[in-house]
Amino acid sequence: MGDLHNLSVKALAALLQSKEVSAVEVATRFLARMGGNPHHAFLDIDSEATLTQARASDAKLANGTAGPLEGVPIAHKDVFVTRDFATTAGSKILSGYRSPFDATVVERLRNAGMVTLGKLNCDEFAMGSSNENSAYGDVSNPWDATRIPGGSSGGSAAAVAARLTPAATGTDTGGSIRQPASFCGITGIKPTYGRASRYGMIAYASSLDQAGPMARSAEDCALLLSAMCGPDLDRDSTSLDVPVENFSAKLGENLKGLRIGVPKEFFNEGLATDVRTAIDAALKNLEIQGAKLVPITLPRTELAIPVYYIIAPAEASSNLSRFDGVKFGHRTKDYTDLVSMYKKSRAEGFGEEVKRRIMTGAYVLSHGYYDAYYLQAQKIRRMIADDFQRAFAECDVIAGPVAPTVAWKLGNNASDPLADYLADIFTLPASLAGLPCMSVPVGMGESNMPVGMQLIGNYLQEAKLLNVAHQFQLNTDFHNDKPEGVE
Ligand code: GLN
């Protein structure tokens, strides 16, 4: 069993069910690999808490009450609240916070049998594209430690790529599952808005936030997605009232006749040549498998940036008002009255980027500016969603790059937050429309850094996306590539 940590979720589940290996053995292997916290991917590790879960899983495997993923390890992005581990959302303001309950997604994965390895580093309140906005320090990319892992689910992507966990949860508001998955050479999917419950997922921008799995293959993502999704109407009124599908059962279909829309706006001059070359080769592969490439247009792609960076901060400014030193979070030691207590607690607890967004958000919602910014942005958001519907009249799925370049160097955009915002151009449109979308590793670009292809589907078409990714992965081996130095 020397290779346990290189096995897929699917293979680990099978070994556990047939009792060739125990949940405690599997957990022990991963905990050993997590020792020293490689890449600074984790924010909380508690071996005893993990082993307690693993022992409970072994008991279920022994008495015949095991779930389908019993004993398979997973780690959670630190925006999901957990009872057994601390939760900070990457922020100082929540330092030492312990939730009295598990997020629905965490609870469902545990009910399916999964054992929690710990909590993963991320940008503060999921605001960022590089993980450099975490109050607890950067995460390094396992492919090149001088580069960012992407963000905001940077710890999740780095941990999966470095084989510290076979799977992780992420959240995606404007690209935070797809972009780090792309930068670290793994597979990740953001389902349709509402597929996964947001209960217990610390809110950033509620009309966009969505949870999803990150793993090495589409096959594993399908297993995880089926376990974590489904209606949760009593606890999240925006969760969709549609039954969860068995996504794994829908991975068999060949691609003959599938129409893949290729938006011309995703292949503009801003797209780096190395990324374009890898995406073109992947599209060719899909074409050889029988898919038909259809040129399409998503004319408002560029507008997605200003629209998102108005709507998301507006919602964030409202959501983050709860962190006031009274209801939740850090309270300053030094205050004279209630107002100074609020002000100082928040000034001390939030980082620069979070403050920038709270200020932007409050501004675009304020009297006199609301119509010019927020209302206008909502109207364009609707037009962006309509553009997708026009496109889906001509194609079954849309394919293009996840990001304009491969992962950049740590510190590169430190003095220029706008550079990070602009790099979100290809992930933001699908988020604004609430569509399912994913990242699939399709090869290496400049400096031997991974490139991800984005697949976007119409509402509730996750199965179609996962199948395209799976057919690609049956034909290629990029998803099995390992960073140098990872055993
Ligand atoms: N990079 C985007 C932002 O900074 C997306 C983040 C996310 O999806 N959570 O808001």
Coordinates of C-alpha atoms and ligand atoms in Angstrom, one line a residue, residues 77 123 125-130 133 151-153 171-179 204 209 308-309 312 353 357 420-421 424 427-428 431, ligand 1:
K77 CA -11.7 25.3 2.6
D123 CA -7.9 34.4 0.6
F125 CA -13.3 35.8 3.1
A126 CA -12.6 34.2 -0.4
M127 CA -11.6 37.6 -1.8
G128 CA -8.7 37.2 -4.1
S129 CA -7.1 35.3 -7.0
S130 CA -3.7 34.4 -5.5
N133 CA -4.9 37.9 0.8
G151 CA -7.2 31.8 -5.3
S152 CA -9.2 32.0 -3.4
S153 CA -9.2 28.2 -2.9
T171 CA -16.0 27.8 -3.1
D172 CA -16.4 29.8 -6.3
T173 CA -17.9 33.3 -6.4
G174 CA -16.1 34.5 -9.4
G175 CA -13.6 31.8 -10.2
S176 CA -12.2 30.5 -6.9
I177 CA -12.5 26.8 -7.7
R178 CA -11.7 27.0 -11.4
Q179 CA -8.7 29.3 -11.4
Y204 CA -18.9 36.6 0.6
D209 CA -21.3 32.0 -3.9
Y308 CA -18.7 41.6 -10.8
Y309 CA -16.5 44.1 -9.0
A312 CA -19.6 41.3 -5.3
E353 CA -8.3 43.8 0.4
R357 CA -14.1 45.8 -1.0
D420 CA -5.7 40.4 -10.2
Y421 CA -9.2 41.6 -11.0
D424 CA -10.6 37.0 -13.7
T427 CA -14.3 33.0 -15.0
L428 CA -16.6 35.9 -14.1
S431 CA -20.5 33.1 -12.3
Ligands
GLN1 N1 -11.0 36.5 -7.7 C1 -12.3 36.8 -7.5 C2 -12.4 37.8 -6.3 O1 -11.4 38.2 -5.9 C3 -13.1 35.5 -7.2 C4 -13.1 35.1 -5.8 C5 -14.0 33.9 -5.6 O2 -14.5 33.3 -6.5 N2 -14.2 33.7 -4.3 O3 -13.5 38.1 -5.9

